Amino acid sequence: MTDISLPLTILARAKINLYLHVAAPDAKNYHPLQSLVMFADVGDEVALRPKNVPQEARLTCDGPFADGVPTDDSNLILKALRRFEMVTGINIDRHDIHLTKNLPVASGLGGGSADAGAVLHLLRAQYAPDLTDAALEAIAATTGADGAMCLWAESALAEGYGERLTKLSLPAVPAVLINPGIACSTPDVYGQYDRLGQFDPIEASAPFRSIINIDHLIDALSETRNDLEAPAVHLHPQIGDFLTGLSGEPETRLARLSGSGATCFALCDTLADAKRLAERLIEKYPQSWVRACTLS
Ligand code: ATP
């Protein structure tokens, strides 16, 4: 029986890389990195639905960006579900999964990893409440380097390949997210980064462990960068135009690309500023995806 007092729907929050320092590829051809991540109060919606028809699809998907999402075994939700079944020995036989895809796909917002993390929380609550956080994190990690960070969806410093997390206490910060509608392939952007061949040290000098307010956060971020910005702009020059435009807006305290793009973000002082900026951007770029939000 489904316990209806437990959550059946959860928000899979968008991940923002406030900075992203990327080293040269190592012997395994992976890129060590250091990144500050925070999570928006916007995201996909992942739901467990009581199974009525035995042969119904395991995963269904709707929402504004459903077209770009695979619903076969390559979907990170199903990858996480299978791994959960394998690790716990429990057959997920009472529910199917429904995804409402609100986040643009391949956009630097970590939507797939966030969806996987969200379904793991729901499955644990319904099927294996005694499963430890460490075990849940280990399952999430099998979905990709961002699996653990998107499972917890909390402000953190990410190191290693993104899987080594130090949780940070940071002030909530209002922001605007804008995606110009360009799907940015993460492998392509990393490939271009390697071809450009400019590798700077990845250790941030700023003290992100003791940030007390937005001014302090923005000062510290001004000493950091997103190393994938130059290769992403090289592949899609339109991203550069968006970043230049965002930087010039009066409400913008800092504008940058998230992850490998193409979503850009502007940090603002207040949510009212973020909403005002978002309204103007929607008018100026009606084809773009724009959201005012709070990062935490
Ligand atoms: P990251 O910032 O972690 O690189 P991203 O936002 O750039 O993530 P995603 O939206 O997670 O990228 O999607 C990357 C690819 O993963 C897509 O092209 C898609 O084929 C595949 N994918 C698998 N599962 C999902 C999912 N649940 N939602 C979206 N894409 C998924």
XYZ file of C-alpha atoms and ligand atoms in Angstrom:
327
model
C 0.000 0.000 0.000
C 1.141 3.547 -0.725
C 1.561 5.638 2.383
C -0.197 8.848 1.312
C 1.338 10.764 4.210
C 4.690 10.452 2.397
C 5.586 12.736 -0.518
C 4.671 11.530 -3.992
C 5.879 14.627 -5.827
C 9.114 16.541 -5.441
C 10.800 19.527 -7.072
C 14.030 18.629 -8.862
C 15.795 21.947 -8.411
C 17.972 23.542 -11.083
C 21.686 23.601 -10.238
C 23.686 26.779 -10.821
C 27.494 26.828 -10.941
C 28.321 30.215 -9.415
C 31.898 29.572 -10.458
C 33.472 26.663 -12.265
C 37.233 26.239 -12.404
C 38.337 23.392 -14.658
C 41.807 21.852 -14.805
C 43.508 20.243 -17.797
C 42.398 16.653 -18.396
C 44.174 14.139 -16.162
C 45.577 10.686 -16.989
C 42.028 9.270 -17.153
C 41.100 12.107 -19.537
C 38.714 13.551 -16.929
C 38.786 17.180 -15.854
C 39.355 17.860 -12.138
C 37.350 20.903 -11.127
C 36.335 23.198 -8.332
C 32.862 24.735 -8.341
C 30.497 26.585 -6.048
C 26.974 25.276 -6.607
C 23.649 26.602 -5.394
C 20.114 25.490 -6.241
C 17.151 27.459 -7.574
C 13.580 27.264 -6.307
C 12.545 26.352 -9.862
C 12.906 22.939 -11.427
C 11.325 19.831 -12.864
C 8.576 17.987 -11.039
C 9.088 14.286 -10.409
C 6.123 12.215 -9.226
C 5.448 8.631 -8.201
C 2.085 7.527 -9.544
C 0.342 4.464 -8.195
C 0.533 1.777 -10.859
C -2.903 0.945 -12.249
C -2.220 -0.697 -15.569
C 0.549 -3.317 -15.364
C 1.895 -2.727 -18.894
C 1.916 1.099 -18.650
C 5.249 2.790 -19.439
C 7.598 2.996 -16.449
C 8.360 6.632 -17.143
C 6.079 9.209 -18.736
C 7.002 12.790 -19.425
C 5.221 16.033 -20.244
C 5.913 19.722 -19.746
C 7.388 22.469 -21.931
C 10.718 20.658 -22.549
C 9.458 17.056 -22.735
C 10.467 16.733 -26.393
C 14.198 16.648 -25.631
C 13.941 13.959 -22.966
C 14.521 10.251 -23.574
C 12.034 8.004 -21.761
C 13.997 4.794 -22.356
C 16.667 3.334 -20.065
C 19.066 6.187 -20.900
C 16.940 8.518 -18.760
C 18.779 9.169 -15.507
C 15.529 8.642 -13.569
C 15.343 5.034 -14.757
C 19.068 4.552 -14.251
C 18.647 5.656 -10.629
C 15.536 3.490 -10.182
C 17.278 0.339 -11.478
C 20.271 0.977 -9.259
C 17.961 1.516 -6.279
C 16.296 -1.841 -7.008
C 19.678 -3.558 -7.338
C 21.133 -2.114 -4.123
C 18.050 -2.586 -1.938
C 16.753 -5.796 -3.534
C 13.312 -4.152 -3.621
C 11.143 -4.360 -6.718
C 9.493 -0.992 -7.447
C 6.184 -2.530 -8.406
C 3.602 -0.182 -6.900
C 4.446 2.981 -8.852
C 5.351 4.441 -12.208
C 7.236 7.702 -12.562
C 5.991 10.891 -14.134
C 8.328 13.726 -15.037
C 7.135 17.254 -15.775
C 10.090 18.709 -17.665
C 10.148 22.410 -16.871
C 13.906 22.912 -17.266
C 15.544 23.259 -20.660
C 17.542 20.132 -21.575
C 21.354 20.152 -21.946
C 21.346 23.634 -20.483
C 23.943 23.610 -17.691
C 21.205 23.333 -15.043
C 21.830 19.668 -14.245
C 18.202 18.743 -14.891
C 18.809 15.040 -15.524
C 20.877 14.625 -12.336
C 18.307 16.606 -10.354
C 15.522 14.338 -11.648
C 17.513 11.260 -10.621
C 18.113 12.708 -7.144
C 14.437 13.580 -6.776
C 13.226 10.091 -7.643
C 15.686 8.567 -5.175
C 14.227 10.661 -2.338
C 10.708 9.550 -3.304
C 11.679 5.875 -3.592
C 13.456 5.881 -0.245
C 10.448 7.455 1.453
C 7.991 4.916 -0.002
C 10.059 1.717 -0.141
C 13.172 1.846 2.050
C 12.970 4.451 4.836
C 15.921 2.847 6.631
C 18.283 3.315 3.695
C 21.078 5.592 4.942
C 22.024 8.922 3.398
C 25.399 7.437 2.475
C 23.765 4.542 0.616
C 21.377 6.901 -1.187
C 24.309 9.137 -2.157
C 26.238 6.145 -3.497
C 23.273 5.286 -5.748
C 22.999 8.898 -6.946
C 26.729 8.926 -7.721
C 26.260 6.135 -10.266
C 24.147 8.481 -12.406
C 27.076 10.865 -12.967
C 29.595 13.174 -11.322
C 26.814 15.663 -10.444
C 24.604 12.937 -8.968
C 25.479 13.508 -5.318
C 25.351 17.325 -5.448
C 21.948 17.266 -7.176
C 20.624 14.662 -4.714
C 21.206 17.004 -1.774
C 20.522 20.207 -3.735
C 22.283 22.331 -1.127
C 24.928 25.033 -1.463
C 28.272 23.297 -1.671
C 31.837 23.469 -2.854
C 32.321 20.642 -5.350
C 35.772 19.223 -6.019
C 37.319 16.140 -7.595
C 35.217 15.660 -10.726
C 32.273 17.308 -8.946
C 31.519 14.388 -6.623
C 33.497 15.563 -3.548
C 31.216 17.947 -1.673
C 31.705 20.371 1.194
C 28.367 21.817 2.232
C 28.450 25.587 2.737
C 26.204 27.956 4.613
C 25.553 30.824 2.201
C 22.963 33.619 2.130
C 20.030 33.020 -0.226
C 20.549 35.083 -3.352
C 17.944 36.376 -5.844
C 18.751 35.611 -9.471
C 17.468 35.568 -13.017
C 18.100 32.535 -15.236
C 17.963 32.917 -19.011
C 18.405 30.196 -21.607
C 18.567 31.392 -25.200
C 17.224 28.081 -26.524
C 20.574 26.630 -27.544
C 21.221 23.006 -26.501
C 24.849 22.995 -25.363
C 26.460 19.557 -25.402
C 28.688 19.187 -22.337
C 31.226 16.903 -24.152
C 31.455 19.385 -27.054
C 32.144 22.293 -24.692
C 34.838 20.321 -22.826
C 36.347 19.320 -26.193
C 36.548 22.967 -27.218
C 38.013 23.861 -23.800
C 40.827 21.363 -24.383
C 41.438 22.718 -27.872
C 41.691 26.300 -26.544
C 44.275 24.949 -24.072
C 44.159 27.757 -21.475
C 44.309 26.086 -18.038
C 44.505 28.248 -14.906
C 44.784 27.050 -11.280
C 41.466 25.723 -10.003
C 41.795 26.651 -6.315
C 39.691 29.765 -5.575
C 41.524 32.229 -3.361
C 38.291 33.672 -1.938
C 37.031 32.389 1.449
C 33.630 30.907 0.552
C 33.383 29.209 3.936
C 32.701 32.500 5.741
C 30.326 34.465 3.499
C 27.759 36.469 5.471
C 25.789 38.488 2.894
C 25.193 39.012 -0.820
C 27.786 41.811 -1.138
C 30.374 39.548 0.389
C 29.381 36.673 -1.903
C 29.584 38.849 -5.018
C 32.985 40.249 -3.979
C 34.290 36.718 -3.557
C 32.780 35.583 -6.872
C 34.395 38.488 -8.706
C 37.737 36.726 -8.141
C 36.454 33.548 -9.784
C 35.393 32.470 -13.287
C 33.534 29.899 -15.320
C 36.260 28.287 -17.405
C 33.679 26.798 -19.768
C 32.360 30.227 -20.745
C 35.012 30.883 -23.426
C 34.603 27.488 -25.154
C 30.793 27.682 -24.951
C 30.850 31.180 -26.485
C 33.293 29.941 -29.128
C 30.806 27.210 -30.130
C 27.704 29.408 -29.752
C 28.603 33.121 -30.091
C 25.003 34.066 -29.227
C 25.764 33.131 -25.589
C 28.366 35.921 -25.527
C 25.735 38.432 -26.653
C 23.399 37.326 -23.859
C 26.149 37.617 -21.253
C 27.117 41.087 -22.443
C 23.467 42.145 -22.443
C 22.851 40.755 -18.942
C 25.973 42.393 -17.497
C 24.753 45.799 -18.679
C 21.382 45.601 -16.917
C 21.019 47.877 -13.861
C 19.750 45.077 -11.573
C 22.643 42.735 -12.405
C 25.361 42.439 -9.764
C 27.151 39.600 -11.564
C 26.371 37.767 -14.825
C 27.847 34.425 -15.771
C 27.251 31.128 -17.552
C 26.143 28.085 -15.515
C 28.045 24.836 -16.159
C 28.675 24.201 -19.840
C 25.742 26.467 -20.770
C 23.794 27.742 -22.416
C 21.874 29.027 -19.355
C 23.218 32.357 -18.124
C 22.390 33.833 -14.742
C 22.356 37.299 -13.196
C 22.631 37.721 -9.431
C 20.564 40.576 -8.001
C 20.216 42.332 -4.639
C 16.505 41.630 -4.155
C 13.813 39.352 -5.554
C 11.936 42.484 -6.699
C 15.005 43.424 -8.790
C 15.193 39.901 -10.199
C 11.507 39.934 -11.143
C 11.797 43.360 -12.791
C 14.825 42.234 -14.792
C 13.103 38.977 -15.786
C 10.052 40.883 -17.057
C 12.224 43.056 -19.307
C 14.191 40.047 -20.582
C 10.984 38.203 -21.464
C 9.900 41.207 -23.547
C 13.315 41.567 -25.172
C 13.902 37.847 -25.851
C 10.441 36.276 -26.240
C 11.935 32.991 -27.555
C 14.122 32.507 -24.463
C 13.371 30.685 -21.225
C 13.561 33.241 -18.387
C 12.939 32.749 -14.651
C 13.343 34.967 -11.599
C 14.229 32.783 -8.624
C 16.073 32.487 -5.348
C 19.264 30.441 -5.083
C 20.050 28.696 -1.811
P 24.910 19.302 -16.616
O 24.913 20.725 -16.159
O 24.947 18.271 -15.502
O 25.851 19.025 -17.758
P 22.727 19.716 -18.365
O 21.680 20.613 -17.797
O 23.683 20.354 -19.298
O 23.456 19.025 -17.189
P 20.725 17.675 -18.787
O 19.534 18.538 -19.021
O 20.833 16.981 -17.497
O 22.064 18.490 -19.102
O 20.730 16.613 -20.004
C 21.879 16.141 -20.641
C 21.479 14.912 -21.493
O 21.078 13.861 -20.620
C 20.290 15.171 -22.390
O 20.712 15.518 -23.675
C 19.488 13.867 -22.352
O 19.693 13.100 -23.531
C 20.033 13.059 -21.183
N 19.044 12.805 -20.100
C 18.923 11.675 -19.417
N 17.984 11.779 -18.466
C 17.490 13.023 -18.530
C 16.489 13.723 -17.791
N 15.806 13.150 -16.775
N 16.254 14.997 -18.122
C 16.959 15.579 -19.134
N 17.891 14.959 -19.869
C 18.161 13.683 -19.570
